[in-house]
CSV table of C-alpha atoms in Angstrom, one decimal:
chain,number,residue,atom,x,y,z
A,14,UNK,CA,22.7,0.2,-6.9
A,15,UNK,CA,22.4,-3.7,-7.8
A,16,UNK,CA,19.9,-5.8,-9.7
A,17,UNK,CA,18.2,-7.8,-8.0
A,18,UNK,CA,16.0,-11.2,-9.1
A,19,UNK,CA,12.8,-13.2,-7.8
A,20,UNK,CA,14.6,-16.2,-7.4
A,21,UNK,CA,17.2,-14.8,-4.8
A,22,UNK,CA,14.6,-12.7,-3.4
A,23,UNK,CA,12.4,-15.7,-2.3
A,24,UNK,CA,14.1,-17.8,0.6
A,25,UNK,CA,13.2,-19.3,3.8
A,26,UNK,CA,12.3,-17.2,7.1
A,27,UNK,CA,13.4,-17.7,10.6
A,28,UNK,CA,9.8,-16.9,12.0
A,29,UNK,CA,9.4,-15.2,15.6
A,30,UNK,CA,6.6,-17.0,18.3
A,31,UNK,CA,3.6,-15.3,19.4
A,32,UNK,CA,5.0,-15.0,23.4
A,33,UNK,CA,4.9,-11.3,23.5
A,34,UNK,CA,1.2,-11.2,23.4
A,35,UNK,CA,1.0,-13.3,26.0
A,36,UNK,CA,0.3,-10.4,28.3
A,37,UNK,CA,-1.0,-7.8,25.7
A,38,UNK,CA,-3.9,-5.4,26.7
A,39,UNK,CA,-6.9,-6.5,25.7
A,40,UNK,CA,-8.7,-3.3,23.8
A,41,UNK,CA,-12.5,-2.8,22.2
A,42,UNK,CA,-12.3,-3.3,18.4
A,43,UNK,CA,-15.4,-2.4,16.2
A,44,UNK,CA,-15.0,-5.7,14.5
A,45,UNK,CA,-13.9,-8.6,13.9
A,46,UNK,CA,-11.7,-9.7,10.6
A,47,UNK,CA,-10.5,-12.7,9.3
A,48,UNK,CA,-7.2,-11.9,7.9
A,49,UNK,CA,-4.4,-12.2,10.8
A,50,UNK,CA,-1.0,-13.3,9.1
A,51,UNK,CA,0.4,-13.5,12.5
A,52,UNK,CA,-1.8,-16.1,13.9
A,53,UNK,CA,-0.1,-18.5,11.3
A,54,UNK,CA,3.7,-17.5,12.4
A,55,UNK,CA,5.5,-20.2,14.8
A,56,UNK,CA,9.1,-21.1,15.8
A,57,UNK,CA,8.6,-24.2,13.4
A,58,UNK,CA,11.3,-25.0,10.8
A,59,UNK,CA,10.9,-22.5,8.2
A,60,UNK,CA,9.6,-23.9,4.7
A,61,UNK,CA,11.3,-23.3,0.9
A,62,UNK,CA,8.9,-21.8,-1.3
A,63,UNK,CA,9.2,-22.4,-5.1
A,64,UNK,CA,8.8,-19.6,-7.7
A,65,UNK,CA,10.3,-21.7,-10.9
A,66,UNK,CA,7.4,-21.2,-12.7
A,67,UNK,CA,7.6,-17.5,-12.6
A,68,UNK,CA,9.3,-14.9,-14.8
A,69,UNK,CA,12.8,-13.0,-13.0
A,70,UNK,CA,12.1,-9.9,-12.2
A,71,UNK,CA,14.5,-6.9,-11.9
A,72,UNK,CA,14.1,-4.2,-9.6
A,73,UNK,CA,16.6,-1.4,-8.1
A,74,UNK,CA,17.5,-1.6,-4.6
A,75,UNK,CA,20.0,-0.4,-2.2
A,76,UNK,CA,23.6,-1.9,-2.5
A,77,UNK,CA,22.9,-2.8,1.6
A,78,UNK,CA,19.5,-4.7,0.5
A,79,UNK,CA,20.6,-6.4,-2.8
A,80,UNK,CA,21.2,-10.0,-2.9
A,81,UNK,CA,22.7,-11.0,-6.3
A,82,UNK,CA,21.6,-14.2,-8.0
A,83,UNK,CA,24.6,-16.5,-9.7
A,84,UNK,CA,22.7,-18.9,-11.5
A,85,UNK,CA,20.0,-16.9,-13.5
A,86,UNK,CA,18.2,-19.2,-16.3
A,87,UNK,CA,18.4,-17.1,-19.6
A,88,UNK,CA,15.5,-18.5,-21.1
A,89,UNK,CA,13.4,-17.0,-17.8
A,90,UNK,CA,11.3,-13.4,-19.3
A,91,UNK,CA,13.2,-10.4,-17.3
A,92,UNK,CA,11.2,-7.0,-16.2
A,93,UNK,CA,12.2,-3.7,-15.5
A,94,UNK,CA,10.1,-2.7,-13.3
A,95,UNK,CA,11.6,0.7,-12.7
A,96,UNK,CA,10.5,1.5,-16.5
A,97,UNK,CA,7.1,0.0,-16.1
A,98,UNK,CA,6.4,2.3,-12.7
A,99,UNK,CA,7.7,5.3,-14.4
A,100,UNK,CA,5.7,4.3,-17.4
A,101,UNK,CA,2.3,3.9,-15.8
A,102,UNK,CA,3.2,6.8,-13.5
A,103,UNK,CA,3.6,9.2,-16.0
A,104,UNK,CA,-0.2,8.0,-17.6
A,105,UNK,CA,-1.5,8.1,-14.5
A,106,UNK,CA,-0.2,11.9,-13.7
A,107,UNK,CA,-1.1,13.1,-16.8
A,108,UNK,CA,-4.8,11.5,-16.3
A,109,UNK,CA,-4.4,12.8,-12.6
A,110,UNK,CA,-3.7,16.3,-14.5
A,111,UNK,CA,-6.2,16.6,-17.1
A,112,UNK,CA,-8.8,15.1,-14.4
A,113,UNK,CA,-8.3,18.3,-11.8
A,114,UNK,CA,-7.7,21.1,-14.0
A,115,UNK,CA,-6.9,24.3,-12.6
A,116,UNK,CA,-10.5,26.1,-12.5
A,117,UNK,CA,-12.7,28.3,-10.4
A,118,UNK,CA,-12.7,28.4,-7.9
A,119,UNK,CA,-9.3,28.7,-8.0
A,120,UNK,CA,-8.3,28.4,-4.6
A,121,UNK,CA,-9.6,24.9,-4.2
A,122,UNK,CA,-8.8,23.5,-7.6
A,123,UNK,CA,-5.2,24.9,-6.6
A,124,UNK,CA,-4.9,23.5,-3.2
A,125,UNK,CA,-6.1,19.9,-4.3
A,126,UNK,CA,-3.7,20.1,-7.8
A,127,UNK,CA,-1.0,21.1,-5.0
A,128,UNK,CA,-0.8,17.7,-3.2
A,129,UNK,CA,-2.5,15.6,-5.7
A,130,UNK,CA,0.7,16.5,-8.3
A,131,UNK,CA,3.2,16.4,-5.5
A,132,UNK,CA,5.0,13.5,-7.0
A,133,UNK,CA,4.6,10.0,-4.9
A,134,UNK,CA,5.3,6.3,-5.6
A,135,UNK,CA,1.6,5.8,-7.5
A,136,UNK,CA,1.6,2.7,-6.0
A,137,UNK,CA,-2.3,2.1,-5.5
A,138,UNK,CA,-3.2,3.1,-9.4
A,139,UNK,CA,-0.3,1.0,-10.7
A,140,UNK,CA,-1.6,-1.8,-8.6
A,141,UNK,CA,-4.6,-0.6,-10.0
A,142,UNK,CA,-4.0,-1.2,-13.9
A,143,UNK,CA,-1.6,-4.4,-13.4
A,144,UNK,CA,-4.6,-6.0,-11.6
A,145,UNK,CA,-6.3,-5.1,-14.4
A,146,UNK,CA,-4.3,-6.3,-17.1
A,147,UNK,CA,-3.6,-9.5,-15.1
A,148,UNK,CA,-7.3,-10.5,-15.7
A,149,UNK,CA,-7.2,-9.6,-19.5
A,150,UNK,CA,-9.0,-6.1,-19.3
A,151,UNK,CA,-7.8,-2.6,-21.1
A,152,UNK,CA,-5.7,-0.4,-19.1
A,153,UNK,CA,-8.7,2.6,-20.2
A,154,UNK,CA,-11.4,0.2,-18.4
A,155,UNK,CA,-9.6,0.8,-15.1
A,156,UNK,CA,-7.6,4.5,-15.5
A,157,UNK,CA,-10.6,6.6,-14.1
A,158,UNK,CA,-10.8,4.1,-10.6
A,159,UNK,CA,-6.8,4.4,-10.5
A,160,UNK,CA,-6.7,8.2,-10.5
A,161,UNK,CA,-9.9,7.8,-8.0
A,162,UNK,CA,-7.5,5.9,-5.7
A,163,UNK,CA,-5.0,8.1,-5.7
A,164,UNK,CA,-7.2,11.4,-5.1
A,165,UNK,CA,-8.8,8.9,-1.8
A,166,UNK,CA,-5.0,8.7,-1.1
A,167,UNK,CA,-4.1,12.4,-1.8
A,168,UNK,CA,-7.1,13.2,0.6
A,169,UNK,CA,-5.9,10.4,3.6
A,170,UNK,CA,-2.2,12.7,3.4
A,171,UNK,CA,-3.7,15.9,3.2
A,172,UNK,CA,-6.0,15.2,6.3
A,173,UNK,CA,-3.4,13.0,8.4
A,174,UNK,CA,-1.2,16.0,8.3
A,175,UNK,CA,-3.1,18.5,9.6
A,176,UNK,CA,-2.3,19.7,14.0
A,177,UNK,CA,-5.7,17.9,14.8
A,178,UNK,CA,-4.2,14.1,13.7
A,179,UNK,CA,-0.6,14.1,13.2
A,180,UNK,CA,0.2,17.6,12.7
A,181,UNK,CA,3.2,17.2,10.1
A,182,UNK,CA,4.5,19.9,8.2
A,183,UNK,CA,6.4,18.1,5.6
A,184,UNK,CA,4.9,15.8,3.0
A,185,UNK,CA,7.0,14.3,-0.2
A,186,UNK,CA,9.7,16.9,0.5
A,187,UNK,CA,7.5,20.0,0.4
A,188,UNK,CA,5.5,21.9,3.2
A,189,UNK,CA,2.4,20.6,3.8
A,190,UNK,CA,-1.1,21.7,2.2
A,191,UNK,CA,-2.0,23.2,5.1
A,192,UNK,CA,0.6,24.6,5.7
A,193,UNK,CA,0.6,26.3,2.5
A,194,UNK,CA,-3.2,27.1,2.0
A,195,UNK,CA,-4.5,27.1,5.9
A,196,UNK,CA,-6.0,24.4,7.7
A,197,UNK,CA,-9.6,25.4,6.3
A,198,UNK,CA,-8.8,25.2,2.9
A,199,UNK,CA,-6.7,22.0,3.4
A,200,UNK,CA,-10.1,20.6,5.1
A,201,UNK,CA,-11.9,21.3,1.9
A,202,UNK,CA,-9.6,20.3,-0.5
A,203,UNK,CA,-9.3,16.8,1.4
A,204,UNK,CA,-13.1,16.6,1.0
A,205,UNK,CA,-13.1,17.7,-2.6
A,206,UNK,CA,-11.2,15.0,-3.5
A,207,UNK,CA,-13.0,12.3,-1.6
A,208,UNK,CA,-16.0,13.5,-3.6
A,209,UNK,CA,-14.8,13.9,-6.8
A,210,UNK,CA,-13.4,10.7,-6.9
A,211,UNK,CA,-16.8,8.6,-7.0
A,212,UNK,CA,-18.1,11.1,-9.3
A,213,UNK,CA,-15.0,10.4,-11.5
A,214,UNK,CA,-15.6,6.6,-11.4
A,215,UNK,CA,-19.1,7.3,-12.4
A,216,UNK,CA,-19.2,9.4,-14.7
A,217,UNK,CA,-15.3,8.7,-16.4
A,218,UNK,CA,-15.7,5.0,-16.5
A,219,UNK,CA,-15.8,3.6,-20.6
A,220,UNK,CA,-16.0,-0.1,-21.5
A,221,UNK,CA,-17.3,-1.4,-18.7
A,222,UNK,CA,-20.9,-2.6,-17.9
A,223,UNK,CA,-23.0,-1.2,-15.2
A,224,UNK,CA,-23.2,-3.2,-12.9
A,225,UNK,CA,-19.2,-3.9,-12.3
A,226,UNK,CA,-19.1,-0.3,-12.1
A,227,UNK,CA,-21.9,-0.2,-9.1
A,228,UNK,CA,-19.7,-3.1,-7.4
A,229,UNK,CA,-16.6,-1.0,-7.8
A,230,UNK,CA,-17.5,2.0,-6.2
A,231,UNK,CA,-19.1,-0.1,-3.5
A,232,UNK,CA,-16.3,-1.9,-2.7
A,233,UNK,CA,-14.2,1.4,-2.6
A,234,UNK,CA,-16.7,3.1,-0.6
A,235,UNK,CA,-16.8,0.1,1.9
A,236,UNK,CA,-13.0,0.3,1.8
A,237,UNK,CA,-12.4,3.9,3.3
A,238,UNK,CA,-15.7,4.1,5.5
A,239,UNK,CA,-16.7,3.1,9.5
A,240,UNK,CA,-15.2,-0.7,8.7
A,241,UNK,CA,-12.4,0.3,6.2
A,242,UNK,CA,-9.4,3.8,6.4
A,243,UNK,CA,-11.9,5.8,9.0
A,244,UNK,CA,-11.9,2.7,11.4
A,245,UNK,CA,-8.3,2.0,11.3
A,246,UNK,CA,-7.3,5.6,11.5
A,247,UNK,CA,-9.8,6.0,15.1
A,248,UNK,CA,-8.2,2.8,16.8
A,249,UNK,CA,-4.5,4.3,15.9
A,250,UNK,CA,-5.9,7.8,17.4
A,251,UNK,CA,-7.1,6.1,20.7
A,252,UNK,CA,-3.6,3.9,20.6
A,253,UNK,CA,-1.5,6.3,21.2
A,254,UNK,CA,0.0,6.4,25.0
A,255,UNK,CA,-1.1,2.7,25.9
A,256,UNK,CA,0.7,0.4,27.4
A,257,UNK,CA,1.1,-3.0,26.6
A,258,UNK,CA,-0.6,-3.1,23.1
A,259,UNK,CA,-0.6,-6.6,21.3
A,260,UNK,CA,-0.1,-7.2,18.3
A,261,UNK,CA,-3.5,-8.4,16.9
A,262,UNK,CA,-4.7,-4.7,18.4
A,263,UNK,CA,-1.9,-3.1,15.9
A,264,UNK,CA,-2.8,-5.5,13.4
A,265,UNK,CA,-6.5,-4.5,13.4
A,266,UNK,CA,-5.1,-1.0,13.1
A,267,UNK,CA,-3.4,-1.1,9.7
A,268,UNK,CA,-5.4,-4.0,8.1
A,269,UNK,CA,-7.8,-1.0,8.7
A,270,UNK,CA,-5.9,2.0,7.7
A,271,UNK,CA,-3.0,1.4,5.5
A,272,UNK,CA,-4.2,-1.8,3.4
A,273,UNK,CA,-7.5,-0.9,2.3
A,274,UNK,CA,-6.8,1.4,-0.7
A,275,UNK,CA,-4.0,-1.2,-1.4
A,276,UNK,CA,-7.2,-3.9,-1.4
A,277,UNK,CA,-9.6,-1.7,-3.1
A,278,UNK,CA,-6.7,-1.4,-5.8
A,279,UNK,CA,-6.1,-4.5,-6.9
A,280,UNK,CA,-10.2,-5.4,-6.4
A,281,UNK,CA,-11.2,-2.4,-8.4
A,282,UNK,CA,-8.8,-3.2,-11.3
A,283,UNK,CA,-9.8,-7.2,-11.5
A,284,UNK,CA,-13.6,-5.9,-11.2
A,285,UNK,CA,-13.5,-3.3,-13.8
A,286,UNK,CA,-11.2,-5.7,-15.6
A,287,UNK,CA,-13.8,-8.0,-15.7
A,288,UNK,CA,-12.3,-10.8,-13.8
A,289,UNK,CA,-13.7,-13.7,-12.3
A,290,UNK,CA,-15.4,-13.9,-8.6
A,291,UNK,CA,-12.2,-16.4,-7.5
A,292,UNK,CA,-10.0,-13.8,-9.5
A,293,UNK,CA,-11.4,-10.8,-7.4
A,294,UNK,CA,-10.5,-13.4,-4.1
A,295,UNK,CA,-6.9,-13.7,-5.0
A,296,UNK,CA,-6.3,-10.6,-5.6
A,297,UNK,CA,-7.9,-9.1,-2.5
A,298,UNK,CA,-5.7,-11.2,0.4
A,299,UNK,CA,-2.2,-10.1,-2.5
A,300,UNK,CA,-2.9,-6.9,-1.7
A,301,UNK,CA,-4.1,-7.1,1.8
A,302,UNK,CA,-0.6,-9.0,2.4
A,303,UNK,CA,1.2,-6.3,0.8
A,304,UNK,CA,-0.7,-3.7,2.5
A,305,UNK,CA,-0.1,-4.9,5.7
A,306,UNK,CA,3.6,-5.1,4.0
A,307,UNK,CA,4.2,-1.6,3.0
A,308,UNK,CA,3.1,-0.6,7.0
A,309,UNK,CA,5.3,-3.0,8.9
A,310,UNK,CA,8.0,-1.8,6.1
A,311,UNK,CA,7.1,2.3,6.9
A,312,UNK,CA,6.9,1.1,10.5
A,313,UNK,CA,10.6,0.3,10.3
A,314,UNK,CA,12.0,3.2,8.0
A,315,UNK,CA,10.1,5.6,10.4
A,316,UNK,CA,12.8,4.5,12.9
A,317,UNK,CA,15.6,3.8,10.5
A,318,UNK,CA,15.7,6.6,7.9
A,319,UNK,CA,16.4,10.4,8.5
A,320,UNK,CA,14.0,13.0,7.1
A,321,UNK,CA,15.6,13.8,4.1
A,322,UNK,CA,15.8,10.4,3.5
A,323,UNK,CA,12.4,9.5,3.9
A,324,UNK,CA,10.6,12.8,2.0
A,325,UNK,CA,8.6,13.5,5.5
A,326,UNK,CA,9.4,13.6,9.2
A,327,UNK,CA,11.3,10.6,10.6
A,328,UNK,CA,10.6,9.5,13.9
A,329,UNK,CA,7.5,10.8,14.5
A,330,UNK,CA,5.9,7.6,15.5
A,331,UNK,CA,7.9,7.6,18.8
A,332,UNK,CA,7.5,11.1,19.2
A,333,UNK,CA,3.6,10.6,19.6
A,334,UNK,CA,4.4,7.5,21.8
A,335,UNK,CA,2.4,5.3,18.9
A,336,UNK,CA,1.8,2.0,18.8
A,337,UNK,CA,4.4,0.2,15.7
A,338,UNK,CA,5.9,-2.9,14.9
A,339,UNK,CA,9.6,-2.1,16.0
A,340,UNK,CA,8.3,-0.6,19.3
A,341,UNK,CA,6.2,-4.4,20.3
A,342,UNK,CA,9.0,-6.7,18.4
A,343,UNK,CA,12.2,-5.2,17.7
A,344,UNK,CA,13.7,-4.2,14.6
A,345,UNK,CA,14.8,-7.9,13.5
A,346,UNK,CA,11.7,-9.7,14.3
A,347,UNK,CA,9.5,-6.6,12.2
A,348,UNK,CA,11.9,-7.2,8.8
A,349,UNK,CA,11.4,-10.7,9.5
A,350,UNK,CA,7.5,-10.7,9.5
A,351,UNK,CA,7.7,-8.3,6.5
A,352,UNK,CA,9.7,-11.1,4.5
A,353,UNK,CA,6.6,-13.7,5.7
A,354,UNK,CA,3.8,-11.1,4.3
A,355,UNK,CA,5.9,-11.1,1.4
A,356,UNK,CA,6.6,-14.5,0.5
A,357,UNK,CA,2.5,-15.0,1.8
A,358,UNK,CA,1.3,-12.5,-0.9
A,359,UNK,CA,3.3,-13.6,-3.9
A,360,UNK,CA,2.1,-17.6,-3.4
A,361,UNK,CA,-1.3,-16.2,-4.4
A,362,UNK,CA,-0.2,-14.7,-7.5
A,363,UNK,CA,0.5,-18.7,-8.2
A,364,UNK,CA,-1.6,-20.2,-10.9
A,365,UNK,CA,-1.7,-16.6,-13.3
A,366,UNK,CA,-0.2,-15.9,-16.3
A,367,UNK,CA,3.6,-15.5,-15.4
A,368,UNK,CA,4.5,-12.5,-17.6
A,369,UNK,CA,1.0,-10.5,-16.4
A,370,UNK,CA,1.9,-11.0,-13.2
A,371,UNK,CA,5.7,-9.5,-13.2
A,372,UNK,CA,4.3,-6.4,-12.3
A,373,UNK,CA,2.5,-7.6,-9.1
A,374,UNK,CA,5.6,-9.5,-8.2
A,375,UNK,CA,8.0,-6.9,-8.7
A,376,UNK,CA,5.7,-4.5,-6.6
A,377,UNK,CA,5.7,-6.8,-4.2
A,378,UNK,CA,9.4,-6.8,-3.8
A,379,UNK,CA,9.7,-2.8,-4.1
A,380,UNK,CA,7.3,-2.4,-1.0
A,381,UNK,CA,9.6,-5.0,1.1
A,382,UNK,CA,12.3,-3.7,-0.1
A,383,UNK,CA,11.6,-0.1,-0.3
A,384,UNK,CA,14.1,2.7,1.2
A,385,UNK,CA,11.2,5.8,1.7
C-alpha cells in the first residue's frame, strides 16, 4: 500500500473525442438535463490545473494506482482520510443501529437490520456530514438525513438484487436479503426503509429550522422519484440488449441512477447545514461529478475485478448484455474520462475553506481510485 497526495494526484488528461456517437442510436429519454461532462471533452491539448491552495491529502491506494509525490511542502495540513471514513462510519452505524432496532415485528425489523448493517463504504452519509461541516453546521444537524441516505441506499441494493431486476445473489460478501428472507419479505423491507427514512428526517431532525427541513426532504424525494433513481434505473432496464447505444443515452442513465443519492448527499448536508443558495449550487454539480465518477469507476471494476475482489458478482454487466462505459469506449478511454470528472469536481470545491474541504477532496480521490 502507498500514500498518496493531492498534488500528484491532480495532472493533465489526454481527453478522447466524441466520434463514437457519431452513429449512436437515438433512444426516448423522459427528460432533458443540463449536466453532460462529456459534451465538454475534445482532442484539444489537455490543461494543468492548480490545487496550491489546498491542503495534501493522504489516502490508501493500491501499490498499482499510487503515484508518489517527491516534493511535498511541510507546511501544507495532511489528512487521513482512512481515520476520518472509519470515524464517521462508525457514528453513522451506531446511529444506523439505534435508529432500526430490532422490534416487532421481528421479521421485518430483522430483514431491513440485515442489509442495512451489512458493512459498506458509507459513502453518501459521510458526504453527508462533510458537506455539512464544510458550510459551518453541527455534524447532529445533518446525522438523521445521513442515516436517511443510507436506508434510500440500503433499499436501492436490496431491490436491485432481487430475479425481477438484476437477480444477484451476493451483496457485500454475504447472500443476498432475499435470498435469505424470500423475495416477499425482501420487497417489504426495501419499502420499509424508503418510508422510514422521511419519517426519520422528520421527526429525528434537531437544530434546524422548518423550513430547511421541508426543502430537504423535497430535494431527496425529487432525487429518488420519476426524474431522479426510478428514472435512471427504467432507461438501464430498457437498455439492456441494444445496439449501438451513445453515450449521452448511458449518461442520462447514471446521472439518473447512480448520482442522485450522491447529489441529494452533499445538498441535504449544505441545506440542513444552513448554507448559502450558491453553497447548495456548488455542492450539487461536486457531487453529481463524483457520482457520475463512482459509475464510470464501478463500470470498469465490473470488468476488471474478480468476485471476491469486488464483495458482489463481477462481470455481470456483460452477462446481461448492459449498456457501460468500457463496453462503448474501451477500458483506457473510461479511466480517462473518470480522471476528467475527477479533476471537474474538485475545481468546484475551489474558493472553500481548505482544511473543511479535505474530506470532500479525499472522497473524491477514494471513488477514482477505488478497488471495490
Amino acid at each position: 500500500m502507498a500514500s498518496v497526495n493531492l498534488g500528484s494526484l491532480v495532472q493533465s488528461y489526454s481527453i478522447f473525442n466524441q466520434a463514437s456517437r457519431t452513429n449512436s442510436k437515438s433512444f426516448p429519454l423522459p427528460r432533458s438535463f443540463p449536466f453532460n461532462p462529456l459534451k465538454n471533452i475534445s482532442s484539444s491539448t489537455p490543461k494543468r490545473r492548480s490545487f496550491t491552495s489546498l491542503p495534501s491529502i493522504s489516502l490508501v491506494l493500491t501499490k498499482e494506482d499510487a503515484v508518489l509525490e517527491e516534493d511535498q511542502d511541510p507546511q501544507l495540513p495532511s489528512f487521513d482520510f482512512k481515520s476520518f471514513m472509519v470515524h464517521k462510519g462508525n457514528a453513522v452505524n451506531q446511529a444506523l443501529d439505534s435508529a432500526v432496532p430490532l422490534r416487532d415485528p421481528v421479521k421485518i425489523h430483522e430483514a431491513m437490520r440485515y442489509s442495512l448493517l451489512a458493512g459498506g463504504k458509507r459513502v453518501r452519509p459521510v458526504l453527508c456530514l462533510a458537506a455539512c461541516d464544510l458550510v459551518g453546521g453541527k455534524e447532529s444537524m445533518v446525522m438523521p438525513a445521513a442515516c436517511a441516505l443510507e436506508m434510500i441506499h440500503t433499499m436501492s441494493l436490496v431491490h436491485d438484487d432481487l430475479p425481477c431486476m438484476d437477480n444477484d445473489d451476493l451483496r457485500r460478501g454475504k447472500p443476498t436479503n432475499h435470498k435469505v428472507y424470500g423475495e416477499d419479505i425482501a420487497v417489504l423491507a426495501g419499502d420499509a426503509l424508503l418510508a422510514f427514512s422521511f419519517e426519520h428526517i422528520a421527526v429525528s431532525t434537531v437544530g434546524v429550522t422548518p423550513d430547511r427541513i421541508v426543502r430537504a426532504i423535497g430535494e431527496l424525494a425529487k432525487s429518488i422519484g420519476a426524474e431522479g433513481l426510478a428514472a435512471g434505473q427504467v432507461v438501464d432496464i430498457t437498455s439492456e440488449g441494444l445496439t449501438n447505444v451513445g453515450l449521452d443515452h448511458l449518461e442520462f442513465i447514471h446521472v439518473h441512477k447512480t448520482a442522485p443519492l450522491l447529489e441529494a448527499a452533499a445538498v441535504l448536508g449544505a441545506i440542513l447545514g444552513g448554507g448559502r443558495d450558491e453553497d447548495v449550487e456548488k455542492l450539487r454539480k461536486f457531487a453529481r461529478n463524483i457520482g457520475l465518477l463512482f459509475q464510470v469507476v464501478d463500470d470498469i471494476l465490473d470488468v476488471t475485478k474478480s468476485s471476491k475482489e469486488l464483495g458482489k458478482t463481477a462481470g455481470k454487466d456483460l452477462v446481461a448484455d448492459k449498456v457501460t462505459y468500457p463496453k462503448l469506449m474501451g477500458i483506457n478511454k473510461s479511466k480517462e474520462f473518470a480522471e476528467k470528472l475527477k479533476s471537474d469536481a474538485l475545481e468546484l470545491l475551489q474558493g472553500f475553506d481548505p482544511e473543511k474541504s479535505a474530506p470532500l477532496i479525499a472522497l473524491a480521490n477514494y471513488i477514482a481510485y477505488r478497488q471495490n
